[in-house]
Short mmCIF file of C-alpha atoms and ligand atoms in Angstrom, two decimals:
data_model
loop_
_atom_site.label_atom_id
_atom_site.label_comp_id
_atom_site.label_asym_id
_atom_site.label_seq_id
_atom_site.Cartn_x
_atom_site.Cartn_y
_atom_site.Cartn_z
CA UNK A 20 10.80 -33.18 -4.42
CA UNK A 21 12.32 -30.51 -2.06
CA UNK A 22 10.99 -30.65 1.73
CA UNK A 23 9.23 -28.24 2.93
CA UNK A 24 12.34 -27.26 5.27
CA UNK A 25 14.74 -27.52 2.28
CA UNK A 26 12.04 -24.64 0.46
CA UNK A 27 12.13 -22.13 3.89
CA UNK A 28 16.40 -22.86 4.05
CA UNK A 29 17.03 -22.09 0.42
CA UNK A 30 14.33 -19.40 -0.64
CA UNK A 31 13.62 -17.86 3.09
CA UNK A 32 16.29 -17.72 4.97
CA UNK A 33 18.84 -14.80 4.85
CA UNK A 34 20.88 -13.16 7.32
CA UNK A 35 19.47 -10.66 9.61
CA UNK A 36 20.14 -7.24 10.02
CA UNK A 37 18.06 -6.21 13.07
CA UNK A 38 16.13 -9.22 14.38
CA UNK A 39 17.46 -11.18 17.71
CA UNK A 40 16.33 -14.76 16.65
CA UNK A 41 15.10 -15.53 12.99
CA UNK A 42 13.66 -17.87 10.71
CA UNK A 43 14.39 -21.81 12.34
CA UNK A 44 13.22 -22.00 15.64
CA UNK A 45 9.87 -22.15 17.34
CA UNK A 46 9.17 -18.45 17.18
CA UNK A 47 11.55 -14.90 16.33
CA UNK A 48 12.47 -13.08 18.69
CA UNK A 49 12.15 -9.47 18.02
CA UNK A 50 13.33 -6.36 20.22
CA UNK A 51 11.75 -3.37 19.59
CA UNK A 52 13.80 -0.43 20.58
CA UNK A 53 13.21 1.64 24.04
CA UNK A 54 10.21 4.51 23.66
CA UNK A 55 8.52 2.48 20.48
CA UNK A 56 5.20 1.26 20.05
CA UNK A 57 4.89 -2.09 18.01
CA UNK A 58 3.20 -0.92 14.78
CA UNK A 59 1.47 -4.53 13.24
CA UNK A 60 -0.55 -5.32 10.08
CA UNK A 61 -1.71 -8.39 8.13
CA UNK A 62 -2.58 -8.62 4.31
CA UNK A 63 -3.48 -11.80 2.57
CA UNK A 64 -2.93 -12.01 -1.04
CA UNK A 65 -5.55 -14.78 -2.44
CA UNK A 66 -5.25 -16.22 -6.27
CA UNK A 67 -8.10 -15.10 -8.17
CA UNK A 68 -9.43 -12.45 -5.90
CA UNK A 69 -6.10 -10.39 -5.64
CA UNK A 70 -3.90 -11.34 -8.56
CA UNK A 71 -4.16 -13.46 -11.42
CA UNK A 72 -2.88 -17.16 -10.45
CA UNK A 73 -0.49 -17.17 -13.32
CA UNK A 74 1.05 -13.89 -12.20
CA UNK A 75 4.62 -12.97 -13.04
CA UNK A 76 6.14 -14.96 -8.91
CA UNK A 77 8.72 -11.61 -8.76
CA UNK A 78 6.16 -9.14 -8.97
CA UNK A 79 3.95 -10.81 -6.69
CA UNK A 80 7.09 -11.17 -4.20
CA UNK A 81 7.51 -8.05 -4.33
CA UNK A 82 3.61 -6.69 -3.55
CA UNK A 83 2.90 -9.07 -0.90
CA UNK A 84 5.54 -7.54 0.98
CA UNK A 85 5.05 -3.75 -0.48
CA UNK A 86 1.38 -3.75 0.85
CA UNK A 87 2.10 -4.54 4.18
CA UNK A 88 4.94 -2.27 4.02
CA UNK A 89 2.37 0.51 2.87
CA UNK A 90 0.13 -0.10 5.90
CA UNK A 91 2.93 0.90 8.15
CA UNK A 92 3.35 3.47 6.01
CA UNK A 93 0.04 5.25 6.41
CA UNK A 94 0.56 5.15 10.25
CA UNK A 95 3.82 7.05 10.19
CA UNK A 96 5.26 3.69 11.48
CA UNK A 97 8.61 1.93 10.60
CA UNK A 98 8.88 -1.09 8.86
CA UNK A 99 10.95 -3.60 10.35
CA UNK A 100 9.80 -7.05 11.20
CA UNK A 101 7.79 -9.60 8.49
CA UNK A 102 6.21 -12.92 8.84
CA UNK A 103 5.27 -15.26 5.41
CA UNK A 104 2.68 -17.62 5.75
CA UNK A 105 2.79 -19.15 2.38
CA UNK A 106 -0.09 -21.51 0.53
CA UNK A 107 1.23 -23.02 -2.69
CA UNK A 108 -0.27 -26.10 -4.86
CA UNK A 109 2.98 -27.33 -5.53
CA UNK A 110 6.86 -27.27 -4.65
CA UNK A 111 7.81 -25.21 -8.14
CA UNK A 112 10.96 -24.01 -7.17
CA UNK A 113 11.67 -22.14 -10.01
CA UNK A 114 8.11 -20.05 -9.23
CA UNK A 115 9.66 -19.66 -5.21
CA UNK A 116 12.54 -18.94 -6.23
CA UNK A 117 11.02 -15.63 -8.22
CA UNK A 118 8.66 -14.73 -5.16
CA UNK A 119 11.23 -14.78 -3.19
CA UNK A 120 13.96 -12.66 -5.15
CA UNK A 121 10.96 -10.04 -5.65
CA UNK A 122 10.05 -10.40 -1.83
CA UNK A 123 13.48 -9.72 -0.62
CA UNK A 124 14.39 -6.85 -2.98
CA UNK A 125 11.42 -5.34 -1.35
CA UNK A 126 12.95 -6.33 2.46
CA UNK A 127 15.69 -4.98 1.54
CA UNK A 128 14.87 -1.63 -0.02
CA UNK A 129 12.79 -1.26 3.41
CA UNK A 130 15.24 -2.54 5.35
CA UNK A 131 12.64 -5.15 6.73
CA UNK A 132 13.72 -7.96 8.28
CA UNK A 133 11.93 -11.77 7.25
CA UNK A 134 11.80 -12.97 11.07
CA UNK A 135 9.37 -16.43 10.06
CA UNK A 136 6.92 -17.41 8.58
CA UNK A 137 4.52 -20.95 7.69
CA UNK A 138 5.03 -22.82 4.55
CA UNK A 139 1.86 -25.38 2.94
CA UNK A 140 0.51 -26.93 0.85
CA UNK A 141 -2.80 -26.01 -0.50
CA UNK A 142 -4.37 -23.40 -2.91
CA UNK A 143 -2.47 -20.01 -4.06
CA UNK A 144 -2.20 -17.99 -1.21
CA UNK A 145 0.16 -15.26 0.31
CA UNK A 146 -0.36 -13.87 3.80
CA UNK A 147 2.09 -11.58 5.24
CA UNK A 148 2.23 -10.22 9.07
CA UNK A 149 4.49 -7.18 9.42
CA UNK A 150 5.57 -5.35 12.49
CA UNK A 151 6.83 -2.05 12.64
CA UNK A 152 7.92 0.83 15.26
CA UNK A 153 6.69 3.73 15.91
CA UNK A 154 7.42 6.69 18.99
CA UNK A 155 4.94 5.86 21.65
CA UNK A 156 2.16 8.34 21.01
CA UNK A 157 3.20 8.92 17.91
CA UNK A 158 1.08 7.07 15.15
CA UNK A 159 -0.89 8.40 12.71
CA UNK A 160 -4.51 6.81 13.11
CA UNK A 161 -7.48 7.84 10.62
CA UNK A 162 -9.66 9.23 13.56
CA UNK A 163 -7.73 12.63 13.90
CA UNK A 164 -9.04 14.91 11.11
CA UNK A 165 -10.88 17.89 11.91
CA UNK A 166 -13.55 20.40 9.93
CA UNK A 167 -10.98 22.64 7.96
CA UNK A 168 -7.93 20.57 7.67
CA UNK A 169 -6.69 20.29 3.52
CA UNK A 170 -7.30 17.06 2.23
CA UNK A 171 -3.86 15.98 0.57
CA UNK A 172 -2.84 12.84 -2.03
CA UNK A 173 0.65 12.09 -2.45
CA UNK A 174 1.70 10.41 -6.29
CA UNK A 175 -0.60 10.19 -9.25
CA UNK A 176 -2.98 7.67 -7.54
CA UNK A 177 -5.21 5.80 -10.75
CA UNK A 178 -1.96 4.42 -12.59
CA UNK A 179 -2.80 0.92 -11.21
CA UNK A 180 -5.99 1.00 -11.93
CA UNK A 181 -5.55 2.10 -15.39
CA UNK A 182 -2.90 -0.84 -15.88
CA UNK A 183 -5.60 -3.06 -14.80
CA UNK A 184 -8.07 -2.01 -17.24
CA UNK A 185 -5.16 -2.01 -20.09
CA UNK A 186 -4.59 -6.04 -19.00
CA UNK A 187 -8.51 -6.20 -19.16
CA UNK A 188 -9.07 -4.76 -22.80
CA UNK A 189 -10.85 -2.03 -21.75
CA UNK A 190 -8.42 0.43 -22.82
CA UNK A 191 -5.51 -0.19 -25.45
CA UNK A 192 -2.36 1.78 -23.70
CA UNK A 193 0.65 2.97 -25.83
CA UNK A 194 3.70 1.02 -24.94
CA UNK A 195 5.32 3.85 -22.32
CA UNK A 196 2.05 3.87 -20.75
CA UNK A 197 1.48 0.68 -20.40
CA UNK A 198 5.33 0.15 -18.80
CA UNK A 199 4.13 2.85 -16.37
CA UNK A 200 0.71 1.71 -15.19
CA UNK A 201 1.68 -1.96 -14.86
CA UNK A 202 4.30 -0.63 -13.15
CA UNK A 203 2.52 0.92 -10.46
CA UNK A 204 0.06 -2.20 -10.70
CA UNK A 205 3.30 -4.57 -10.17
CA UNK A 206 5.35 -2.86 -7.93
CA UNK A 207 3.89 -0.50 -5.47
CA UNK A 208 5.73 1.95 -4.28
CA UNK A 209 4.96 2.57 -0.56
CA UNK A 210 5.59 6.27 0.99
CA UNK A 211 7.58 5.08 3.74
CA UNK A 212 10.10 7.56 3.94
CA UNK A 213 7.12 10.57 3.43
CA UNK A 214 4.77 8.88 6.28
CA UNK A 215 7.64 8.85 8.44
CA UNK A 216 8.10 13.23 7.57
CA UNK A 217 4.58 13.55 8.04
CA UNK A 218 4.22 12.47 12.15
CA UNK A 219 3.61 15.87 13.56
CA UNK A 220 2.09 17.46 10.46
CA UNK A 221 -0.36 14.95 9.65
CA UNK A 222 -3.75 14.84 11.71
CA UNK A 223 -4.78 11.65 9.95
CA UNK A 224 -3.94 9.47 7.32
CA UNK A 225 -4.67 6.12 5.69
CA UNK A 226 -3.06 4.38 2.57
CA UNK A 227 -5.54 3.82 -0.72
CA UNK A 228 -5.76 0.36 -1.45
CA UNK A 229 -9.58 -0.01 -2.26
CA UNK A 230 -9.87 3.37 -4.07
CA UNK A 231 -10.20 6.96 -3.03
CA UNK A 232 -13.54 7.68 -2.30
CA UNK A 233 -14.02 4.78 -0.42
CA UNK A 234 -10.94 4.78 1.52
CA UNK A 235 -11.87 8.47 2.53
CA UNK A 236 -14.87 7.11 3.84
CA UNK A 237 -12.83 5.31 6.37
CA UNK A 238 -10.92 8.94 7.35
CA UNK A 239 -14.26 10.56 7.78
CA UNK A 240 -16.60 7.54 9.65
CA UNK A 241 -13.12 7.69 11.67
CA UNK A 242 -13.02 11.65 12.61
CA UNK A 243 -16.44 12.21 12.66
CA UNK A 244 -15.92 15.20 9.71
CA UNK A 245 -17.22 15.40 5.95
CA UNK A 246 -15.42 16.34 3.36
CA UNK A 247 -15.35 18.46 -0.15
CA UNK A 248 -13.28 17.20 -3.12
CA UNK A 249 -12.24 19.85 -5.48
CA UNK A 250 -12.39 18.26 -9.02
CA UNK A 251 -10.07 21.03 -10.30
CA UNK A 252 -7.30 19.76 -8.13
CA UNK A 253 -7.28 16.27 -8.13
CA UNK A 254 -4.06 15.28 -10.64
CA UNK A 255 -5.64 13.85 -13.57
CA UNK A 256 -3.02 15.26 -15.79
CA UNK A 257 -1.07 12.13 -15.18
CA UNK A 258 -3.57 9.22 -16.89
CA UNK A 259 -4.57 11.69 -19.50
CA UNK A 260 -0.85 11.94 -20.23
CA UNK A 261 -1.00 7.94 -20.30
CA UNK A 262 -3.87 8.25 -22.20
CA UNK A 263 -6.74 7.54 -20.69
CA UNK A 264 -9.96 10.32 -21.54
CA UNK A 265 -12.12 12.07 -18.81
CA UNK A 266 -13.98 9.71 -17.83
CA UNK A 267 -11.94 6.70 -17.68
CA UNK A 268 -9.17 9.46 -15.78
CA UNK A 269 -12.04 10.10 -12.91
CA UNK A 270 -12.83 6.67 -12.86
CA UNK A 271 -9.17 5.49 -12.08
CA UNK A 272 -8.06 7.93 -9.58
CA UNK A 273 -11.42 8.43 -7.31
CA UNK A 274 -12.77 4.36 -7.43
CA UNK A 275 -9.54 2.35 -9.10
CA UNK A 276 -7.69 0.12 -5.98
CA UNK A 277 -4.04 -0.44 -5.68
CA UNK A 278 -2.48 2.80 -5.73
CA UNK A 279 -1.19 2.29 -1.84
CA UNK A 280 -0.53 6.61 -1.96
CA UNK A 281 -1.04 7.96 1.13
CA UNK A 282 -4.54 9.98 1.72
CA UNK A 283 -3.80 12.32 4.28
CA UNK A 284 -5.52 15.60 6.35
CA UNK A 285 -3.55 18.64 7.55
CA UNK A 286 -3.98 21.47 9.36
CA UNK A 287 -3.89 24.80 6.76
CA UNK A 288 -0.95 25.82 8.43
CA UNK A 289 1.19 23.03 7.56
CA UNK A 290 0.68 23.84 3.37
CA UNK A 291 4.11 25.51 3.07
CA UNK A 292 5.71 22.86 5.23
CA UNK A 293 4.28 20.23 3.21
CA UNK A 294 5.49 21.61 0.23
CA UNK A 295 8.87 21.90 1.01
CA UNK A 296 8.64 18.20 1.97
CA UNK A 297 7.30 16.80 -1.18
CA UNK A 298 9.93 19.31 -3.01
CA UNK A 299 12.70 17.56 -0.73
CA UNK A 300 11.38 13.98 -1.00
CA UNK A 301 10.55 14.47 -4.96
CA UNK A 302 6.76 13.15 -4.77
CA UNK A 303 4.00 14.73 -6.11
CA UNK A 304 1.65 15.97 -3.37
CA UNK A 305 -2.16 17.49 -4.55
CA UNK A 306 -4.12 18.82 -2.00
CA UNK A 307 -7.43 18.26 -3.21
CA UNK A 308 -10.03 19.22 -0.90
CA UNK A 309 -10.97 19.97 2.92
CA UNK A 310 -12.60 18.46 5.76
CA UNK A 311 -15.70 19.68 6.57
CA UNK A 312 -18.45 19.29 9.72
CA UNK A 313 -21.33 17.58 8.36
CA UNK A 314 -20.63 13.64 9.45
CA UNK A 315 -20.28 11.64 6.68
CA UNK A 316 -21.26 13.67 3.67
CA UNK A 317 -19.09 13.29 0.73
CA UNK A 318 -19.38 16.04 -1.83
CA UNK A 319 -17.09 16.88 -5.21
CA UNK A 320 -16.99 20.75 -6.35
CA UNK A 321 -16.93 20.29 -10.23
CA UNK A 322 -14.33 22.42 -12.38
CA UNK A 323 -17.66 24.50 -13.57
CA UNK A 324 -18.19 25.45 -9.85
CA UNK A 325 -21.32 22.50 -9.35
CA UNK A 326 -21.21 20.51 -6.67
CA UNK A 327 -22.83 17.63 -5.70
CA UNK A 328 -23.01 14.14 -2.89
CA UNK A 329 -20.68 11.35 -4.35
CA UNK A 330 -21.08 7.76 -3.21
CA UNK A 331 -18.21 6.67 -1.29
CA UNK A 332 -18.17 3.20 -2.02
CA UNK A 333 -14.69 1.12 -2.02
CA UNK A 334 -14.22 -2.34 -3.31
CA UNK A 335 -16.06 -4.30 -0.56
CA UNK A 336 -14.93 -8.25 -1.10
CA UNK A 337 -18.63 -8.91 0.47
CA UNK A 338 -20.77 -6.70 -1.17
P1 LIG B 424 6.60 -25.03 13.36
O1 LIG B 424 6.29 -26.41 12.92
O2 LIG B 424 7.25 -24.92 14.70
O3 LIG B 424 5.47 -24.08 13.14
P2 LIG B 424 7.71 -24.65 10.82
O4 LIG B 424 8.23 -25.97 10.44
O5 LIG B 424 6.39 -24.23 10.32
O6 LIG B 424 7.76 -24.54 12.39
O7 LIG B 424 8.75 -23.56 10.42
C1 LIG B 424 10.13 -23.69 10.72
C2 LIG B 424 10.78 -22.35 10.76
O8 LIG B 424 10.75 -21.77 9.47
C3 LIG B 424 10.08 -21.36 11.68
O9 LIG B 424 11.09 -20.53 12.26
C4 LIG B 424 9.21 -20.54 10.76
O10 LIG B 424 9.04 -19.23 11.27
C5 LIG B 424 10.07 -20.55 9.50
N1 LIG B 424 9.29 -20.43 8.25
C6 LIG B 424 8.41 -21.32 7.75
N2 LIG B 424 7.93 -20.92 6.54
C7 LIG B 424 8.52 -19.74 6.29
C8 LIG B 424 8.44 -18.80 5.23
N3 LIG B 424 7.65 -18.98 4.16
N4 LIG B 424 9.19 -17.68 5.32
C9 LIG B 424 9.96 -17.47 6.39
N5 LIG B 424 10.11 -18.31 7.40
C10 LIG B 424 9.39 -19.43 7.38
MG1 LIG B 425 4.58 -23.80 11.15
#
C-alpha cells in the first residue's frame, strides 16, 4: 500500500510556475502581485450528490478544478493559486492517478498553480480552495446591476443538463449529441479569458452552476432590480440542434445546473462593445433580457408577446 505521502509526491506534486513555496511544507506560500486583491472560492465535490461515485477519475479531475476555476471566473478574477483536500475510500492509484492527469490538464490550461492540499481517508469526496487576483477595486460582484442594463448569457448554457438527462434515460441522444452534451457535463469550460474582458463593461455577473433562473435570482436579491427574460432570445437553437424538443430545450437552459456560462448585466451602451468581444474571443453571447425596477420579480416575455412571473427556483441541496 502506498503512504499517504508517497500518493501527494507522485500524483500532486509538480513544479511550480508562480507560487513561492508549494506542496511539502507546513503551509504555501503565495505572493500575490502589488495592486491585487486576493480573489478566493471553495467547491466541494461529494459522491452521490455531485457526481456518480463510479465516475470516469479524469473527468472528475478535471471539474473539481474547472468549477472553482469558473467562480473566479464570474468575478473577473484570475486564477492562480489551488488547494486539494481530497477524501478517498481507498489508495487506488490507478483511479488518482486519472484525477490527477484530468486535474492538472485543467491547472495547466489555466495556468493555476496546485500550492497544497489534505489527503484522507474516508468517503468520496473532492474539495478544492482556489485563490485568484484581481485589480483592487476591480471585481465583478452580483450586487451591481441596475433597472435597464441587458441581461447577457455567454455559450449555449442547457448542454449539461441535457447530457444528464441522456445518462438518465430520459432522452435517447444521437451519438454527436451525446459527445457534445457529456462533454459540456464532463469538462466545463470556464470563461476565464471573457470574465477577465468583461471588468469595466460588466455591472454584475455570476457563473450558472444551479441553473438560470435561479442563479439570476442571486443577481437580482443582490442589486435590488427585477428582471424580464425574452423567450425569443434565449439560444435554444443549440439543444434543438442536439435534439432535444421545446420543452425539454426550456427545461435545460432556464432550470438544468452545470453549465458554469457566465450570466452577466450591462449597461445598453456596452452592446456593440460586447459584440466585438464575443466576435474576438469566438463565444456565443445572447443577450436575453433586461433588468428592471420592481425587486425581485422575475417575468419571461413569450415568443407570442405573453408574459408572465416565473419561479426562480435553483437546485437548493436543502430544500
Ligand atoms: P500536515 O500534516 O502538516 O497538514 P500533510 O501531511 O497533510 O501536512 O500534507 C503534506 C504536504 O502535502 C502539505 O504541503 C500539503 O499542503 C500537501 N498536500 C497534501 N495533500 C495534498 C493534495 N491532495 N494535493 C496537493 N497537496 C497536498
Ligand atoms: Mg494535512
Amino acid at each position: 500500500m502506498p503512504s499517504e505521502f508517497d500518493l501527494i509526491r507522485r500524483h500532486f506534486t509538480r513544479p511550480a510556475r508562480h507560487t513561492t513555496l508549494s506542496v511539502g511544507d507546513d503551509a504555501a506560500l503565495l505572493a500575490p502581485r502589488a495592486g491585487m486583491q486576493l480573489a478566493v472560492s471553495t467547491d466541494m465535490l461529494v459522491a452521490g450528490t455531485h457526481f456518480f461515485p463510479d465516475a470516469d477519475p479524469e473527468a472528475l479531475g478535471w471539474k473539481t478544478l474547472a468549477v472553482n476555476i469558473s467562480d473566479l471566473a464570474a468575478m473577473g478574477a484570475e486564477p492562480r493559486w489551488a488547494v486539494l483536500a481530497l477524501s478517498l475510500p481507498k489508495a487506488d492509484e490507478a483511479w488518482i492517478a486519472a484525477f490527477a492527469r484530468g486535474f492538472f490538464a485543467c491547472a495547466d490550461a489555466f495556468d493555476v498553480d496546485l500550492a497544497g492540499g489534505d489527503t484522507t481517508r474516508g468517503p468520496l469526496n473532492l474539495c478544492v480552495t482556489i485563490f485568484g487576483e484581481v485589480p483592487a477595486g476591480a471585481a465583478i460582484t452580483r450586487g451591481g446591476a441596475r433597472t435597464g442594463d441587458d441581461l447577457w448569457i455567454t455559450g449555449t448554457p442547457g448542454h449539461a443538463a441535457l447530457g444528464l438527462a441522456h445518462l438518465r434515460g430520459e432522452v435517447a441522444l444521437g451519438a454527436d449529441a451525446a459527445r457534445t452534451c457529456l462533454a459540456a457535463l464532463h469538462r466545463p469550460q470556464p470563461r476565464v479569458a471573457f470574465g477577465l474582458a468583461l471588468r469595466g463593461i460588466a455591472s454584475a455577473m455570476l457563473d450558472v452552476s444551479d441553473g438560470l433562473l435561479g442563479d439570476l435570482g442571486h443577481i437580482l436579491e443582490c442589486s435590488g432590480c427585477g428582471a424580464c427574460i425574452d423567450v425569443a432570445a434565449l439560444p435554444l437553437a443549440a439543444l434543438h440542434a442536439c435534439g432535444a424538443d421545446a420543452a425539454l430545450a426550456r427545461r435545460c437552459l432556464l432550470s438544468g445546473g452545470d453549465d458554469y456560462e457566465l450570466l452577466f448585466a450591462a449597461p445598453p451602451s456596452q452592446r456593440e462593445r460586447l459584440a466585438a468581444l464575443a466576435h474576438q474571443h469566438g463565444l456565443p453571447l445572447s443577450r436575453i433580457g433586461t433588468l428592471t425596477a420592481t425587486a425581485g420579480e422575475l417575468v419571461l416575455r413569450e415568443t407570442d408577446g405573453r408574459v408572465h412571473t416565473a419561479a426562480h427556483a435553483g437546485y437548493d441541496h436543502f430544500a
